[in-house]
Tab-separated table of C-alpha atoms in Angstrom:
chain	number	residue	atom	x	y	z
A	23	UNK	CA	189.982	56.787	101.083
A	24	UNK	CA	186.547	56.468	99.040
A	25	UNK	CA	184.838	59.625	97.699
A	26	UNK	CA	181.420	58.028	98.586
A	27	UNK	CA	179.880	61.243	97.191
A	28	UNK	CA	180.891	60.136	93.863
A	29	UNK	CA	180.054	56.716	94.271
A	30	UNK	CA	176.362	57.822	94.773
A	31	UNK	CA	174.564	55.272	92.481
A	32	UNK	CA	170.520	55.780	93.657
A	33	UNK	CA	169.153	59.256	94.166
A	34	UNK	CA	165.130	59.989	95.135
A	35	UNK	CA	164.122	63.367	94.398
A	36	UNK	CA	160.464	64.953	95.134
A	37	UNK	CA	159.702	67.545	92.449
A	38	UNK	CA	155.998	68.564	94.462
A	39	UNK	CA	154.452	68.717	97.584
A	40	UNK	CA	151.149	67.994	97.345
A	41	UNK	CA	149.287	64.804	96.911
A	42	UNK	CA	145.586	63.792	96.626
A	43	UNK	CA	144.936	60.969	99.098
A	44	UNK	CA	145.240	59.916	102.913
A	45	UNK	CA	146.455	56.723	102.326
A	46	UNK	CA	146.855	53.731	105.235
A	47	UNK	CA	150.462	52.626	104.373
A	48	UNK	CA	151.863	56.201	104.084
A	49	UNK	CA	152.825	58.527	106.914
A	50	UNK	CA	152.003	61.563	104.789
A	51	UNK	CA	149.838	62.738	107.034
A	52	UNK	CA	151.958	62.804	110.242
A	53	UNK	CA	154.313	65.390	107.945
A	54	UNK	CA	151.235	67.179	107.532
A	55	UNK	CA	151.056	67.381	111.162
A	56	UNK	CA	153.971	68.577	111.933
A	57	UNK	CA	154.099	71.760	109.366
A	58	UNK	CA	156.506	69.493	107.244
A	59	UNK	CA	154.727	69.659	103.813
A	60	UNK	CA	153.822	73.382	102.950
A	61	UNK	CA	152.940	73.894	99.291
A	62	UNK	CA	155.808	73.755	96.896
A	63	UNK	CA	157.112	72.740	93.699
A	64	UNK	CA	160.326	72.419	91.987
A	65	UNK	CA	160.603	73.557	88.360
A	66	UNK	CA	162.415	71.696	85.747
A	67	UNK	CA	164.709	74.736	85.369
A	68	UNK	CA	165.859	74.658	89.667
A	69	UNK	CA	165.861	70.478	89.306
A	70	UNK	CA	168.360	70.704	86.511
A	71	UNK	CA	170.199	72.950	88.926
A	72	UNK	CA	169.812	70.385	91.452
A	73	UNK	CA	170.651	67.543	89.198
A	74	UNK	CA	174.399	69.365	88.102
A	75	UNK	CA	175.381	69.273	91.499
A	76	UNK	CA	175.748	64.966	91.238
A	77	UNK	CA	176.968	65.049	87.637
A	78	UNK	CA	180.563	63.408	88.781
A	79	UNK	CA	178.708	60.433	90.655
A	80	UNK	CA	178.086	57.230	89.267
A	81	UNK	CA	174.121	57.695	88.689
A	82	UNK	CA	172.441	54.329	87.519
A	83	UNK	CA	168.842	54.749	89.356
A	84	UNK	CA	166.293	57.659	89.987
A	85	UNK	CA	163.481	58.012	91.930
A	86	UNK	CA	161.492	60.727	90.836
A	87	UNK	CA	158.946	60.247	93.592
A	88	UNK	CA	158.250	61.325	96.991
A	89	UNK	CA	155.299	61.214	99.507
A	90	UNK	CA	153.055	63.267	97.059
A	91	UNK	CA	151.179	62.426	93.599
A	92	UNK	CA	153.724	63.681	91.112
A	93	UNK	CA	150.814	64.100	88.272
A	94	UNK	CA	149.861	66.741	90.669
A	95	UNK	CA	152.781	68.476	89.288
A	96	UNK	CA	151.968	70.989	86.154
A	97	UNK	CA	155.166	70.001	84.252
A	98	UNK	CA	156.156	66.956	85.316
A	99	UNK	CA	156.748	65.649	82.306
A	100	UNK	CA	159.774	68.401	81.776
A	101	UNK	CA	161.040	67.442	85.252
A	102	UNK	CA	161.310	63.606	83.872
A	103	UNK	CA	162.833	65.104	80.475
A	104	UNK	CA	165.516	66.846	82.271
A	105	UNK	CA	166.258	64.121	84.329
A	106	UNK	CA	167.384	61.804	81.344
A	107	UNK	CA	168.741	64.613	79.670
A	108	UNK	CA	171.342	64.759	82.627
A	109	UNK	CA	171.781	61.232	83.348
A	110	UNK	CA	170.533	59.781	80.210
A	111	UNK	CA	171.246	56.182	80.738
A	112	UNK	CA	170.107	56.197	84.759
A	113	UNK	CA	166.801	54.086	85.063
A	114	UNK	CA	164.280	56.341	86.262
A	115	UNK	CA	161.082	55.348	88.361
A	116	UNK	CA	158.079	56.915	89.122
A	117	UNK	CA	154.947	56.357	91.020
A	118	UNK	CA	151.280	57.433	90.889
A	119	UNK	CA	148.138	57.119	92.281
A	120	UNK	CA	145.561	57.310	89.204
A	121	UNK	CA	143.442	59.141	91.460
A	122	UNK	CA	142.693	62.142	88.912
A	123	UNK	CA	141.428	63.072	84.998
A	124	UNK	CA	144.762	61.097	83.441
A	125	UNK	CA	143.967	62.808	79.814
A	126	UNK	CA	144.398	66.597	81.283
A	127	UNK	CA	147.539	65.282	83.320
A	128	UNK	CA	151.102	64.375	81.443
A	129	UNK	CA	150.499	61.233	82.269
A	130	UNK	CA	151.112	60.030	78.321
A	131	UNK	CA	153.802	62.275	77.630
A	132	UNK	CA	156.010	61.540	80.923
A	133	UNK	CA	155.861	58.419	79.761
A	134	UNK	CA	157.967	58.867	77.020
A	135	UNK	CA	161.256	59.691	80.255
A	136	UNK	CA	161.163	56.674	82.544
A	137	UNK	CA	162.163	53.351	82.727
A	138	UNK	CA	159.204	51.966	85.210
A	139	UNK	CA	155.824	53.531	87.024
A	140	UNK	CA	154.712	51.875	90.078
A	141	UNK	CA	151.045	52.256	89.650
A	142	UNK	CA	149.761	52.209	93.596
A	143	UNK	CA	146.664	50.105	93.915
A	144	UNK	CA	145.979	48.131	96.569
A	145	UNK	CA	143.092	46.015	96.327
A	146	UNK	CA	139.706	46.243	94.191
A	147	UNK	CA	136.606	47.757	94.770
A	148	UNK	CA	135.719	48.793	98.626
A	149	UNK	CA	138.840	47.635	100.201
A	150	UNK	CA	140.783	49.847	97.715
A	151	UNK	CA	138.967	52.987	98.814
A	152	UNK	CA	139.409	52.092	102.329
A	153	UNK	CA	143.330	52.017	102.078
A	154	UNK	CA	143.794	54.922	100.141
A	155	UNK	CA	141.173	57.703	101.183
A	156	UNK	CA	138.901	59.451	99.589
A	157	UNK	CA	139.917	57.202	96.071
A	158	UNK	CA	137.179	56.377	94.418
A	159	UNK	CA	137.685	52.569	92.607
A	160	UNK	CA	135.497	53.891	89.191
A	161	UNK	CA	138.068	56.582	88.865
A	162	UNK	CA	140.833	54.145	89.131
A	163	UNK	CA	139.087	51.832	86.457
A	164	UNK	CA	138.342	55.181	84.273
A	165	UNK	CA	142.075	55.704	84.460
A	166	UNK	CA	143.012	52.126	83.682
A	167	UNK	CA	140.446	52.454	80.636
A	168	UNK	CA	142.574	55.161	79.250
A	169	UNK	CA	145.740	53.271	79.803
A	170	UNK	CA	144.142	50.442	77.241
A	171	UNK	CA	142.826	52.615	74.875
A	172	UNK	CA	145.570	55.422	74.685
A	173	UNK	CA	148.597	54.456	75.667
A	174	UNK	CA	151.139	52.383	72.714
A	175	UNK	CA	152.045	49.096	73.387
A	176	UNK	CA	155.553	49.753	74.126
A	177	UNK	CA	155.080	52.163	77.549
A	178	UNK	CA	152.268	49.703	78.479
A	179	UNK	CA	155.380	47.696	78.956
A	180	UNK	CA	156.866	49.889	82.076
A	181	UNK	CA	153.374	50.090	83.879
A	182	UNK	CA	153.453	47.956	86.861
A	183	UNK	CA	151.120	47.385	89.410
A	184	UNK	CA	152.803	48.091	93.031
A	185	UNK	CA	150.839	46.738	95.898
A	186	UNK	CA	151.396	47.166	99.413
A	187	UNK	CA	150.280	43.872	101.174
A	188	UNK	CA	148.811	44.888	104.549
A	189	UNK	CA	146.883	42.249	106.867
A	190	UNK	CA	143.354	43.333	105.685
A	191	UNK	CA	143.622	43.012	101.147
A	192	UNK	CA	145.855	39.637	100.953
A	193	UNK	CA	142.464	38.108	99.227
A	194	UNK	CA	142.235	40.986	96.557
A	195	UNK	CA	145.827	39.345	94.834
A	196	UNK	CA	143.727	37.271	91.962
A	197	UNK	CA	141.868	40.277	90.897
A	198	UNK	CA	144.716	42.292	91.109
A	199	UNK	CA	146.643	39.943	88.314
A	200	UNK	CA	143.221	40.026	86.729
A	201	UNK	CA	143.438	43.971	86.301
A	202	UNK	CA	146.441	43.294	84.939
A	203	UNK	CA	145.567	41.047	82.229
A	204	UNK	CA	142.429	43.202	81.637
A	205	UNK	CA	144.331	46.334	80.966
A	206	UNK	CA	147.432	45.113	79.559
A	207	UNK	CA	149.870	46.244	82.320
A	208	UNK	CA	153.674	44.638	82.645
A	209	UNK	CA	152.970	42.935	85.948
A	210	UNK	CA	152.611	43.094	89.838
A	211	UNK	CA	155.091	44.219	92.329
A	212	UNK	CA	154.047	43.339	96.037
A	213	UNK	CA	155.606	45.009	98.693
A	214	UNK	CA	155.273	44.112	102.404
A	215	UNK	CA	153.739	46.907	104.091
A	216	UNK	CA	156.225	49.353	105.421
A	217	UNK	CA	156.271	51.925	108.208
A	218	UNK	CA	158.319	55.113	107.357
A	219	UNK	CA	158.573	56.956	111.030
A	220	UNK	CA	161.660	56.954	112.439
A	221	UNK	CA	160.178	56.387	115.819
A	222	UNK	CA	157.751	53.499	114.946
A	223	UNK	CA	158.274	49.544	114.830
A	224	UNK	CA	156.830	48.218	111.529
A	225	UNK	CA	152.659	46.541	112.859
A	226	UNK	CA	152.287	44.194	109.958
A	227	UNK	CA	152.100	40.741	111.038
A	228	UNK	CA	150.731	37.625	108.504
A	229	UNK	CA	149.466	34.533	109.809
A	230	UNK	CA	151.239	30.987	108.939
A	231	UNK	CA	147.969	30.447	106.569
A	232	UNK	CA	148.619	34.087	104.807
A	233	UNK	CA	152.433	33.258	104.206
A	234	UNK	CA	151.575	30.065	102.513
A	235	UNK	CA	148.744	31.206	100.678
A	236	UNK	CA	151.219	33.948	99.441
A	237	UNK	CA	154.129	31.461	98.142
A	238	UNK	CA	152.227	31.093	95.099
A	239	UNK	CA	153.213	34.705	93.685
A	240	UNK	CA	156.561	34.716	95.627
A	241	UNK	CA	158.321	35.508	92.031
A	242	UNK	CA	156.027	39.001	92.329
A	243	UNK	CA	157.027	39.876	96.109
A	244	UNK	CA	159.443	42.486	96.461
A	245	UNK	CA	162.865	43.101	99.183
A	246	UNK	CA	165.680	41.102	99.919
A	247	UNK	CA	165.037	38.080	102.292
A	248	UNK	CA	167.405	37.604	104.979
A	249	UNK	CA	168.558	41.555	104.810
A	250	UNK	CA	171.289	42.312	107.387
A	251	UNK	CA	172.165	45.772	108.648
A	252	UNK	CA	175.227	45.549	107.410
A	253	UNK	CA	173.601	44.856	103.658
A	254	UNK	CA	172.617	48.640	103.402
A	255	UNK	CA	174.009	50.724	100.942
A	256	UNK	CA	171.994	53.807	101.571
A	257	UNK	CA	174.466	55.336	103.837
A	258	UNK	CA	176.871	54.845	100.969
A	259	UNK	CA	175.733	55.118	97.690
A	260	UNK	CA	172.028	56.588	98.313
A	261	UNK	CA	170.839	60.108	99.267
A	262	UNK	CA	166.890	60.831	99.210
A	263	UNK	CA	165.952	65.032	99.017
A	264	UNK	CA	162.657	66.798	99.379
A	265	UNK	CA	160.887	69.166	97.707
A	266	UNK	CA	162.452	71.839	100.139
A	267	UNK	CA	165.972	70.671	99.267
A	268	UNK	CA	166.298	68.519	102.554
A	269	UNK	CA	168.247	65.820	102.634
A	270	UNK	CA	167.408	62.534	104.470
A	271	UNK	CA	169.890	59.037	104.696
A	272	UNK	CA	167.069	56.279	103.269
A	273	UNK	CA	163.548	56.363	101.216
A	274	UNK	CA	162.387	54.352	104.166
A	275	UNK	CA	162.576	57.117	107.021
A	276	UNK	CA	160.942	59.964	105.842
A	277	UNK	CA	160.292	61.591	109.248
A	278	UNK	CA	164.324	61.999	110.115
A	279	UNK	CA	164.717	65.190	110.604
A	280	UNK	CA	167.129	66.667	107.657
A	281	UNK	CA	170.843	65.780	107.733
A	282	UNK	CA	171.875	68.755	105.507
A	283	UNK	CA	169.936	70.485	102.150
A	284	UNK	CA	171.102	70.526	98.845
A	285	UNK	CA	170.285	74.330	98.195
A	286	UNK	CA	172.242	75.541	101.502
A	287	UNK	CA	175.137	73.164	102.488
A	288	UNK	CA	177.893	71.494	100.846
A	289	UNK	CA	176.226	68.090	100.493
A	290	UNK	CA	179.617	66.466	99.144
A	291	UNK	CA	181.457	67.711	102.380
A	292	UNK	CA	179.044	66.575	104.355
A	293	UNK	CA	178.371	62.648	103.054
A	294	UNK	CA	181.549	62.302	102.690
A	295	UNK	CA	182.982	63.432	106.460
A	296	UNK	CA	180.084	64.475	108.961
A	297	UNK	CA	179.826	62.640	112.401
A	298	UNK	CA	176.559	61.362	110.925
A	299	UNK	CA	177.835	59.075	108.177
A	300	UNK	CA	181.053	58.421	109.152
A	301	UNK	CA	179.013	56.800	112.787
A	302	UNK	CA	176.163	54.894	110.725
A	303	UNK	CA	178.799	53.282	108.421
A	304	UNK	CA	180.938	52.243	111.370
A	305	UNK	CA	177.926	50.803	113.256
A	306	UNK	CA	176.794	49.129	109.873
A	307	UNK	CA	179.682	47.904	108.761
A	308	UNK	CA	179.676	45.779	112.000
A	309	UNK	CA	176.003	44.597	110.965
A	310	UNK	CA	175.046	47.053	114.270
A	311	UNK	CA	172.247	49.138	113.978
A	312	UNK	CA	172.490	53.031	113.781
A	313	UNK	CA	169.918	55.219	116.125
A	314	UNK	CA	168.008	56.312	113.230
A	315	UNK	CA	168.521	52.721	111.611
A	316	UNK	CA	166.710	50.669	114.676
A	317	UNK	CA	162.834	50.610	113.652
A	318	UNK	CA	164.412	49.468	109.845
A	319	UNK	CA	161.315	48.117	107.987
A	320	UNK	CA	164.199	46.279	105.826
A	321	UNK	CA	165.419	44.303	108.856
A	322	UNK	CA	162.087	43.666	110.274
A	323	UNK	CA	160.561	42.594	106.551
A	324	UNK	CA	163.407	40.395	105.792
A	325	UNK	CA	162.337	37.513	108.250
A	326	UNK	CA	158.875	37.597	106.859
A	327	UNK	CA	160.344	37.517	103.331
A	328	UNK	CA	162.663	34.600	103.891
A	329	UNK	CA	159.249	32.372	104.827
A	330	UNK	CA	157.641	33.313	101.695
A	331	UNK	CA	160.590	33.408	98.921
A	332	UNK	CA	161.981	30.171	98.247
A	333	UNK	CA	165.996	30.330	97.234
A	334	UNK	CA	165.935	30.331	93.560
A	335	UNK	CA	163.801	33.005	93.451
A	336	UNK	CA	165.770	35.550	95.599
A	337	UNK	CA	167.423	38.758	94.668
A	338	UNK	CA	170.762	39.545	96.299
A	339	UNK	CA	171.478	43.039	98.270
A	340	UNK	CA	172.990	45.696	96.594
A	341	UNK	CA	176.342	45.495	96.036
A	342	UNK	CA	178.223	48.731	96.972
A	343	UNK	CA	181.903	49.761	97.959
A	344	UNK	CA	182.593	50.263	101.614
């Protein structure tokens, strides 16, 4: 029988609670709602804690991200330090928003810790500040400015624009590369819009003359075309935990209400024999799709995908052990 706790491979963690925007794509606000995001922080001393608990799994990727701006964070850039310090050769990804004074934020010195930052921008100018309320596009450029001027060549190299195409900033793509020219980034990741509630079908529809008008940065657009159900390796190999020590199956459903938490159960126990798992791997294993698995933005994007990525340039699923 497989210890999939010890075959974990991907973890998420959120070290904060709090972030600075309202943005369109993000269901942030729905947590906010609900009572689900109350002020809170985890210290680098309780996350190295946290961390020991996986130090028998097979960690090669971690998210240190969540639905909040991590430079909100006073010492993020110990969080990030411990993290390679435990699992120095994992590959460790962050996001951000840019959305604040970078040079009184450990921005640079975090830097120095990960592997990749997705740096969230959207479009340019308005249509940037209508997607991710109340930004302001001259703070985003003042940040950028810094970026140039401050940061050394080498971490230049793991800052990557991540944009979420919606139906409404398609045209903004050329100015986006041109930002990236401009301020000597690594590149452009474009993700398909997602929608992370549980209880929502993904909205995002592109018309025939918006699929073939995006072909032409296809190498750039992000997911796995043709995804089946049976593809995931979440259930297997990834766990995703809050700031409150909650514990949730993918990165893509953050309104699921917690399997287990880190800080009261025995998470091992419970990935690797509660009703929970042991039904969505059964169901997924037969390319069926759990409860909590049937609004999958993965499934739905992966039609979409196939129409835009030609062959050569597709990435193949995960591979995990079942």
């Amino acid at each position: 029988m497989i210890n999939h706790f010890k075959e974990l491979s991907y973890l998420v963690i959120e070290v904060n609670s709090s972030c600075n925007l309202k943005c369109l794509s993000c269901n942030r606000e729905e947590l906010v709602a609900s009572g689900k995001r109350e002020p809170k922080e985890i210290t680098p001393e309780e996350l190295e804690q946290l961390l020991s608990k996986f130090k028998d799994c097979r960690i090669d990727t971690i998210k240190l991200e969540g639905i909040s701006e991590p430079m909100l964070h006073r010492r993020f850039d110990e969080c990030a330090r411990v993290v390679k310090k435990v699992f120095p050769s994992a590959f460790v990804i962050i996001a951000t928003n840019l959305q604040y004074q970078i040079e009184r934020t450990t921005f640079k010195e975090t830097l120095r810790y990960v592997d990749m930052v997705y740096l969230s921008i959207d479009g340019v100018g308005k249509i940037y500040e209508d997607l991710r309320p109340p930004a302001k596009y001259k703070r985003l450029l003042s940040s950028l400015e810094y970026i140039k001027d401050v940061i050394p060549s080498e971490d230049k190299k793991k800052l990557f624009v991540n944009f979420v195409l919606g139906e409404n900033n398609l045209q903004c793509l050329d100015d986006i590369y041109e930002l990236v020219d401009n301020y000597e980034l690594a590149g452009v990741r474009i993700n398909l819009a997602q929608n992370w509630s549980e209880d929502q079908k993904n909205s995002l529809s592109l018309k025939l003359d918006d699929i073939s008008s995006l072909k032409k940065y296809a190498k750039d657009v992000k997911g796995v075309a043709g995804w089946k159900y049976e593809n995931c390796f979440w259930p297997y190999e990834g766990l995703v935990i809050d700031v409150y020590g909650d514990v949730r199956q993918c990165i893509i459903n953050t309104t699921q209400e917690a399997l287990c938490n880190i800080y009261k159960d025995d998470v091992e126990e419970y990935f690797n024999s509660s009703l929970h798992y042991k039904k969505t791997r059964e169901l997924l294993c037969k390319n069926i799709a759990a409860d909590n698995c049937k609004n999958c933005d993965y499934f739905y994007l992966a039609g979409i995908l196939e129409s835009i990525i030609p062959q050569e340039l597709r990435i193949p699923s995960r591979e995990f052990k079942k």
